[in-house]
């Protein structure tokens, strides 16, 4: 097994790329969708099932795991892979976004963020150095720099202040990063909806030289065309040979349009969260199984699906489970949605390799129009 981290692009179709990221814990086929495993679990899914659906890598979170059960405890138990029974690659987010969105009584200064846990109110401090230490204790294969995630949208001056602080924290993250064989550290391009700030951030991070680059602070309520414009602005200034990761994105249409613009990695809570709320993502678009129109429908979600759950369980049964608040409803719909997301990514990879991406995207979107 290799002890290196490297990205090999196998084919391109316009700006889109397909390839493989090789890590000591396994290969990641790109474009890749990472199921979100925030608290060391992809909610409602056995890890074996997550793997069987086609996921090569999962995401977990520094913020949640430092609060409970604790990074040192996970390290003492053999690290996150052993703890959650996921032997494949794991990417950990660095905590900045979750501190902004979840923690109470946050105080931010040049050193880092002091905050109170949303779980028990305990006081914690996150700095670039502590975030790197936690991600190292977890044993993450891909670690993210610690950054300031200012609430967006915001004034350009505020976005610039946060972007510049995040650049200084990127330097400190890189300095504190325990470069163990095969481990990677990604920088995070900031800058809100400002092309100038995005360019400034991208260029500064590239000069620091990371193993991969993420785009953060998008899909936070801005129109899709603004998000896509930021990708068009930043992606060409990121090294072609390194992975590009769009954080927290997105809907199936977001994935398609971002892959076309050269994004290689994604994570999003949509498929898992929507599944727990009775919503199914399918080739024909979205299906709300809470809707009474499904109460007597014996048809499965998609009889052509490669996934057995999608192909066999009736809409009437799924409707019943969802309306009854049964745990099995969450499990089945989470599987249906992750299966669809992974099948979409597999289709995108194959289409790029065959240099027929435009045709694939047109066919895929035509299918959604059926909904
Ligand atoms: C500004 C910024 C930024 C990014 N910084 C870090 N560390 N994690 C993120 C996680 C995200 N999830 C979503 N969901 C829409 N957007 C995200 C953006 C970030």
Coordinates of C-alpha atoms and ligand atoms in Angstrom, one line a residue:
X1 CA 0.0 0.0 0.0
X2 CA 1.4 3.4 -0.9
X3 CA 2.5 5.9 1.7
X4 CA 1.9 8.8 -0.6
X5 CA -0.9 11.2 -1.4
X6 CA -1.3 12.0 -5.1
X7 CA -3.9 12.9 -7.7
X8 CA -3.8 11.4 -11.1
X9 CA -6.2 12.9 -13.7
X10 CA -7.2 10.2 -16.2
X11 CA -9.3 12.3 -18.6
X12 CA -10.8 15.8 -19.1
X13 CA -13.8 17.1 -20.9
X14 CA -13.6 20.9 -21.3
X15 CA -12.9 22.1 -17.7
X16 CA -14.2 18.9 -16.1
X17 CA -11.7 16.2 -14.9
X18 CA -12.0 12.6 -13.8
X19 CA -9.2 10.8 -12.0
X20 CA -8.1 9.1 -8.8
X21 CA -6.7 10.5 -5.5
X22 CA -4.4 7.9 -4.0
X23 CA -4.0 7.8 -0.2
X24 CA -2.5 5.2 2.2
X25 CA -6.0 4.2 3.2
X26 CA -7.4 3.8 -0.3
X27 CA -8.2 5.4 -3.6
X28 CA -10.8 8.1 -4.2
X29 CA -12.4 8.2 -7.6
X30 CA -13.1 11.8 -8.7
X31 CA -15.4 13.6 -9.1
X32 CA -16.2 12.3 -5.6
X33 CA -19.1 12.9 -3.3
X34 CA -18.2 12.6 0.4
X35 CA -21.2 11.5 2.7
X36 CA -21.2 13.6 5.8
X37 CA -20.3 11.7 9.0
X38 CA -20.3 14.6 11.4
X39 CA -20.3 12.8 14.8
X40 CA -18.3 9.8 13.5
X41 CA -21.4 8.3 11.8
X42 CA -23.1 8.8 8.5
X43 CA -26.5 9.2 10.2
X44 CA -28.9 6.2 9.8
X45 CA -26.3 4.2 7.8
X46 CA -24.0 1.2 8.6
X47 CA -20.5 2.1 7.3
X48 CA -20.5 -1.1 5.2
X49 CA -23.6 0.2 3.4
X50 CA -22.1 3.6 2.8
X51 CA -19.1 1.8 1.2
X52 CA -21.4 -0.5 -0.8
X53 CA -23.2 2.5 -2.3
X54 CA -19.9 3.6 -3.9
X55 CA -18.5 6.1 -1.4
X56 CA -14.7 6.0 -1.3
X57 CA -14.3 8.7 1.4
X58 CA -16.4 10.2 4.2
X59 CA -16.2 13.6 6.0
X60 CA -16.2 14.1 9.8
X61 CA -15.9 17.2 12.0
X62 CA -13.3 18.5 14.3
X63 CA -15.8 20.7 16.2
X64 CA -18.3 17.9 17.0
X65 CA -15.7 15.3 17.9
X66 CA -13.6 17.6 20.1
X67 CA -16.7 18.3 22.1
X68 CA -17.9 14.7 22.2
X69 CA -16.3 12.1 22.8
X70 CA -13.0 14.1 22.6
X71 CA -10.1 13.9 20.2
X72 CA -7.7 12.4 22.8
X73 CA -10.2 9.7 23.7
X74 CA -10.6 8.7 20.0
X75 CA -6.8 8.7 19.6
X76 CA -6.5 6.4 22.7
X77 CA -9.1 4.1 21.1
X78 CA -7.0 3.7 17.9
X79 CA -8.1 6.8 15.9
X80 CA -11.3 7.7 14.0
X81 CA -11.0 5.0 11.3
X82 CA -11.1 2.2 14.0
X83 CA -13.5 4.1 16.2
X84 CA -16.2 4.4 13.5
X85 CA -15.3 1.2 11.5
X86 CA -14.5 3.1 8.3
X87 CA -11.1 1.8 7.0
X88 CA -11.2 4.1 3.9
X89 CA -10.0 7.7 3.6
X90 CA -11.5 10.3 5.9
X91 CA -11.5 14.1 5.4
X92 CA -12.0 16.2 8.6
X93 CA -13.2 19.8 8.5
X94 CA -11.2 22.1 10.8
X95 CA -14.0 23.5 13.0
X96 CA -14.2 27.1 11.9
X97 CA -17.5 26.7 10.0
X98 CA -19.2 24.7 12.8
X99 CA -17.9 27.2 15.5
X100 CA -19.6 30.0 13.6
X101 CA -22.8 28.0 13.0
X102 CA -23.3 26.1 16.2
X103 CA -21.2 27.4 19.2
X104 CA -22.4 29.9 21.7
X105 CA -20.7 33.0 23.0
X106 CA -17.9 33.1 20.5
X107 CA -15.0 35.4 20.9
X108 CA -12.6 35.7 18.0
X109 CA -9.2 37.2 18.0
X110 CA -5.9 36.8 16.1
X111 CA -5.1 33.7 18.1
X112 CA -8.3 31.8 17.4
X113 CA -11.8 31.4 18.7
X114 CA -13.0 30.9 22.3
X115 CA -16.5 29.5 22.5
X116 CA -18.9 27.6 24.6
X117 CA -20.0 24.1 23.6
X118 CA -23.6 23.9 22.2
X119 CA -23.8 20.6 24.1
X120 CA -22.9 21.4 27.7
X121 CA -21.7 25.0 27.7
X122 CA -18.1 24.1 28.5
X123 CA -15.5 26.6 27.4
X124 CA -13.2 25.7 24.5
X125 CA -10.5 27.3 22.4
X126 CA -9.8 26.5 18.8
X127 CA -6.7 27.8 17.1
X128 CA -5.0 26.7 13.9
X129 CA -2.5 24.8 16.0
X130 CA -5.2 23.0 18.1
X131 CA -7.3 22.3 15.0
X132 CA -4.3 20.6 13.4
X133 CA -3.6 18.7 16.6
X134 CA -7.2 17.4 16.8
X135 CA -7.2 16.4 13.1
X136 CA -3.9 14.6 13.7
X137 CA -5.3 12.8 16.8
X138 CA -8.3 11.7 14.8
X139 CA -5.9 10.4 12.1
X140 CA -7.6 12.2 9.2
X141 CA -6.2 11.4 5.7
X142 CA -7.1 14.9 4.4
X143 CA -7.1 17.8 6.9
X144 CA -8.5 21.2 6.4
X145 CA -6.8 24.5 7.4
X146 CA -8.4 26.4 10.2
X147 CA -10.3 29.4 8.9
X148 CA -12.7 32.1 9.9
X149 CA -16.1 31.5 8.5
X150 CA -17.8 34.9 8.6
X151 CA -21.6 34.8 8.3
X152 CA -22.4 35.4 4.6
X153 CA -23.6 37.5 2.9
X154 CA -21.6 40.4 4.4
X155 CA -20.0 43.7 3.4
X156 CA -16.9 43.3 1.2
X157 CA -14.7 44.9 3.9
X158 CA -15.8 42.3 6.4
X159 CA -15.3 39.5 3.9
X160 CA -11.8 40.8 3.2
X161 CA -10.9 41.0 6.9
X162 CA -12.0 37.4 7.4
X163 CA -10.2 36.3 4.2
X164 CA -6.9 37.9 5.3
X165 CA -7.2 36.4 8.8
X166 CA -7.9 33.0 7.2
X167 CA -4.7 33.4 5.1
X168 CA -2.7 34.1 8.3
X169 CA -4.4 31.0 9.9
X170 CA -3.6 29.0 6.7
X171 CA 0.1 29.8 7.3
X172 CA -0.1 28.7 10.9
X173 CA -2.1 25.6 10.0
X174 CA 0.5 24.6 7.5
X175 CA 3.3 25.2 10.0
X176 CA 1.5 23.1 12.6
X177 CA 0.5 20.3 10.2
X178 CA 2.1 17.0 11.1
X179 CA 3.1 16.0 7.6
X180 CA 2.9 12.2 8.1
X181 CA 3.3 9.9 5.1
X182 CA 0.3 10.1 2.8
X183 CA -1.5 12.8 4.9
X184 CA -2.7 15.9 3.0
X185 CA -3.6 19.4 4.1
X186 CA -6.0 21.5 2.0
X187 CA -6.2 25.3 2.0
X188 CA -9.6 27.0 1.8
X189 CA -10.3 29.8 -0.6
X190 CA -12.4 32.5 0.9
X191 CA -13.8 35.8 -0.3
X192 CA -17.6 35.7 -0.3
X193 CA -19.2 36.8 -3.6
X194 CA -16.2 39.1 -4.5
X195 CA -14.2 38.0 -7.5
X196 CA -11.3 40.2 -6.4
X197 CA -11.2 38.7 -2.9
X198 CA -11.5 35.1 -4.3
X199 CA -8.6 35.7 -6.6
X200 CA -6.5 37.3 -3.9
X201 CA -7.2 34.3 -1.6
X202 CA -6.6 31.7 -4.2
X203 CA -3.2 33.2 -5.3
X204 CA -2.0 33.6 -1.7
X205 CA -2.9 30.0 -0.8
X206 CA -1.3 28.6 -4.0
X207 CA 1.9 30.5 -3.0
X208 CA 1.8 28.6 0.3
X209 CA 1.6 25.3 -1.6
X210 CA -1.1 22.9 -0.2
X211 CA -1.9 19.4 -1.4
X212 CA -5.4 20.5 -2.4
X213 CA -7.6 23.5 -2.4
X214 CA -11.2 24.0 -1.2
X215 CA -13.7 26.8 -2.0
X216 CA -15.5 27.8 1.1
X217 CA -18.4 30.2 1.8
X218 CA -20.5 29.3 -1.2
X219 CA -24.0 27.8 -1.3
X220 CA -24.9 30.0 1.7
X221 CA -28.1 31.4 0.1
X222 CA -26.6 33.1 -2.9
X223 CA -28.2 32.4 -6.4
X224 CA -26.5 29.4 -8.1
X225 CA -25.2 31.6 -10.8
X226 CA -23.2 33.6 -8.2
X227 CA -21.7 30.4 -6.8
X228 CA -20.8 29.2 -10.3
X229 CA -19.3 32.6 -11.1
X230 CA -17.0 32.3 -8.1
X231 CA -15.9 28.8 -9.2
X232 CA -15.2 30.2 -12.7
X233 CA -13.2 33.0 -11.2
X234 CA -11.1 30.9 -8.7
X235 CA -10.7 27.4 -10.3
X236 CA -8.4 28.5 -13.2
X237 CA -6.0 30.0 -10.6
X238 CA -5.7 26.7 -8.7
X239 CA -3.1 24.2 -9.7
X240 CA -4.5 21.8 -12.4
X241 CA -2.8 18.8 -10.9
X242 CA -4.3 19.2 -7.4
X243 CA -7.8 18.3 -6.1
X244 CA -10.4 21.1 -5.9
X245 CA -13.1 20.7 -3.2
X246 CA -16.3 22.7 -3.0
X247 CA -17.4 22.7 0.6
X248 CA -20.9 22.0 1.6
X249 CA -22.3 21.6 -1.9
X250 CA -24.8 20.6 -3.0
X251 CA -27.9 19.7 -4.8
X252 CA -27.6 17.3 -7.8
X253 CA -27.8 20.3 -10.2
X254 CA -25.1 22.1 -8.1
X255 CA -22.9 19.0 -8.4
X256 CA -23.4 18.7 -12.2
X257 CA -22.7 22.4 -12.9
X258 CA -19.7 22.5 -10.5
X259 CA -18.1 19.3 -12.0
X260 CA -18.4 21.0 -15.4
X261 CA -16.3 23.8 -14.0
X262 CA -13.5 21.6 -12.7
X263 CA -14.5 20.7 -9.2
X264 CA -13.3 17.3 -8.0
X265 CA -14.7 16.8 -4.5
X266 CA -18.0 17.6 -2.7
X267 CA -19.7 17.1 0.7
X268 CA -23.2 18.0 1.6
X269 CA -25.8 17.1 4.2
X270 CA -28.6 17.3 1.7
X271 CA -29.0 13.6 0.8
X272 CA -28.7 12.4 4.4
X273 CA -30.7 15.2 6.0
X274 CA -33.4 15.1 3.3
X275 CA -33.7 11.3 3.7
X276 CA -34.4 11.7 7.4
X277 CA -37.2 14.2 6.5
X278 CA -38.9 12.0 4.0
X279 CA -37.5 13.4 0.8
X280 CA -36.0 11.2 -2.0
X281 CA -33.6 12.2 -4.7
X282 CA -34.2 10.3 -7.9
X283 CA -33.4 10.3 -11.6
X284 CA -36.8 11.9 -12.1
X285 CA -36.1 14.6 -9.6
X286 CA -37.2 15.0 -5.9
X287 CA -40.0 13.0 -4.4
X288 CA -41.6 14.0 -1.1
X289 CA -42.8 10.8 0.5
X290 CA -44.7 12.7 3.2
X291 CA -47.2 13.6 0.5
X292 CA -50.5 11.7 0.8
X293 CA -50.5 11.1 -3.0
X294 CA -48.1 8.1 -2.3
X295 CA -50.3 6.4 0.3
X296 CA -51.7 3.8 -2.2
X297 CA -48.8 3.7 -4.7
X298 CA -47.3 0.2 -4.9
X299 CA -44.6 1.4 -7.3
X300 CA -41.0 1.6 -6.0
X301 CA -39.1 4.9 -6.1
X302 CA -37.3 3.9 -9.3
X303 CA -37.7 0.3 -10.7
X304 CA -34.6 0.9 -13.0
X305 CA -32.3 1.8 -10.2
X306 CA -29.1 -0.2 -9.5
X307 CA -29.9 0.1 -5.8
X308 CA -32.1 -2.6 -4.4
X309 CA -33.9 -0.4 -1.9
X310 CA -34.7 2.2 -4.6
X311 CA -35.9 -0.6 -6.9
X312 CA -38.1 -2.6 -4.4
X313 CA -39.7 -0.7 -1.5
X314 CA -43.1 0.7 -2.4
X315 CA -43.8 4.4 -2.2
X316 CA -46.8 3.5 -0.1
X317 CA -44.6 1.7 2.4
X318 CA -42.1 4.5 2.5
X319 CA -44.9 7.0 3.0
X320 CA -46.3 5.0 5.9
X321 CA -42.8 4.8 7.5
X322 CA -42.3 8.5 7.1
X323 CA -45.7 9.5 8.4
X324 CA -45.3 7.1 11.4
X325 CA -41.9 8.5 12.2
X326 CA -40.4 5.0 11.9
X327 CA -36.5 4.7 12.1
X328 CA -36.6 2.4 9.1
X329 CA -38.0 5.2 7.0
X330 CA -35.0 7.3 7.7
X331 CA -32.7 4.4 7.0
X332 CA -34.3 3.5 3.7
X333 CA -34.5 7.1 2.4
X334 CA -31.0 7.9 3.4
X335 CA -29.8 4.8 1.4
X336 CA -32.0 5.8 -1.5
X337 CA -30.5 9.3 -1.5
X338 CA -26.8 8.3 -1.0
X339 CA -27.3 5.7 -3.8
X340 CA -28.6 8.4 -6.1
X341 CA -25.7 10.8 -5.3
X342 CA -23.1 8.1 -5.8
X343 CA -24.7 6.9 -9.1
X344 CA -24.8 10.5 -10.3
X345 CA -21.0 10.9 -9.5
X346 CA -20.3 7.5 -11.2
X347 CA -22.2 8.8 -14.3
X348 CA -20.3 12.0 -14.3
X349 CA -16.9 10.2 -14.1
X350 CA -17.9 7.9 -16.9
X351 CA -19.2 10.7 -19.1
X352 CA -16.0 12.7 -18.6
X353 CA -13.9 9.6 -19.5
X354 CA -16.0 9.1 -22.6
X355 CA -15.8 12.9 -23.4
X356 CA -19.6 13.0 -23.6
X357 CA -20.2 15.2 -20.5
X358 CA -22.5 17.7 -22.2
X359 CA -24.7 14.9 -23.5
X360 CA -24.8 13.2 -20.0
X361 CA -25.7 16.5 -18.3
X362 CA -28.5 17.3 -20.8
X363 CA -30.0 13.7 -20.4
X364 CA -29.7 14.0 -16.5
X365 CA -31.4 17.4 -16.4
X366 CA -34.1 16.2 -18.8
X367 CA -34.8 13.4 -16.4
X368 CA -35.3 15.8 -13.5
X369 CA -37.7 17.8 -15.5
X370 CA -40.0 14.8 -15.3
X371 CA -40.6 15.6 -11.6
Ligands
LIG1 C1 -16.4 30.8 4.6 C2 -16.1 29.4 4.7 C3 -15.9 28.3 4.7 C4 -15.6 26.9 4.8 N1 -14.7 26.6 5.9 C5 -14.7 25.4 6.5 N2 -13.6 25.1 7.4 N3 -15.7 24.6 6.4 C6 -16.8 24.9 5.6 C7 -17.9 24.0 5.6 C8 -19.0 24.4 4.9 N4 -20.3 23.8 4.8 C9 -21.0 24.7 4.0 N5 -22.3 24.4 3.6 C10 -23.0 25.3 2.7 N6 -20.3 25.7 3.6 C11 -19.0 25.6 4.1 C12 -17.9 26.4 4.1 C13 -16.8 26.0 4.8

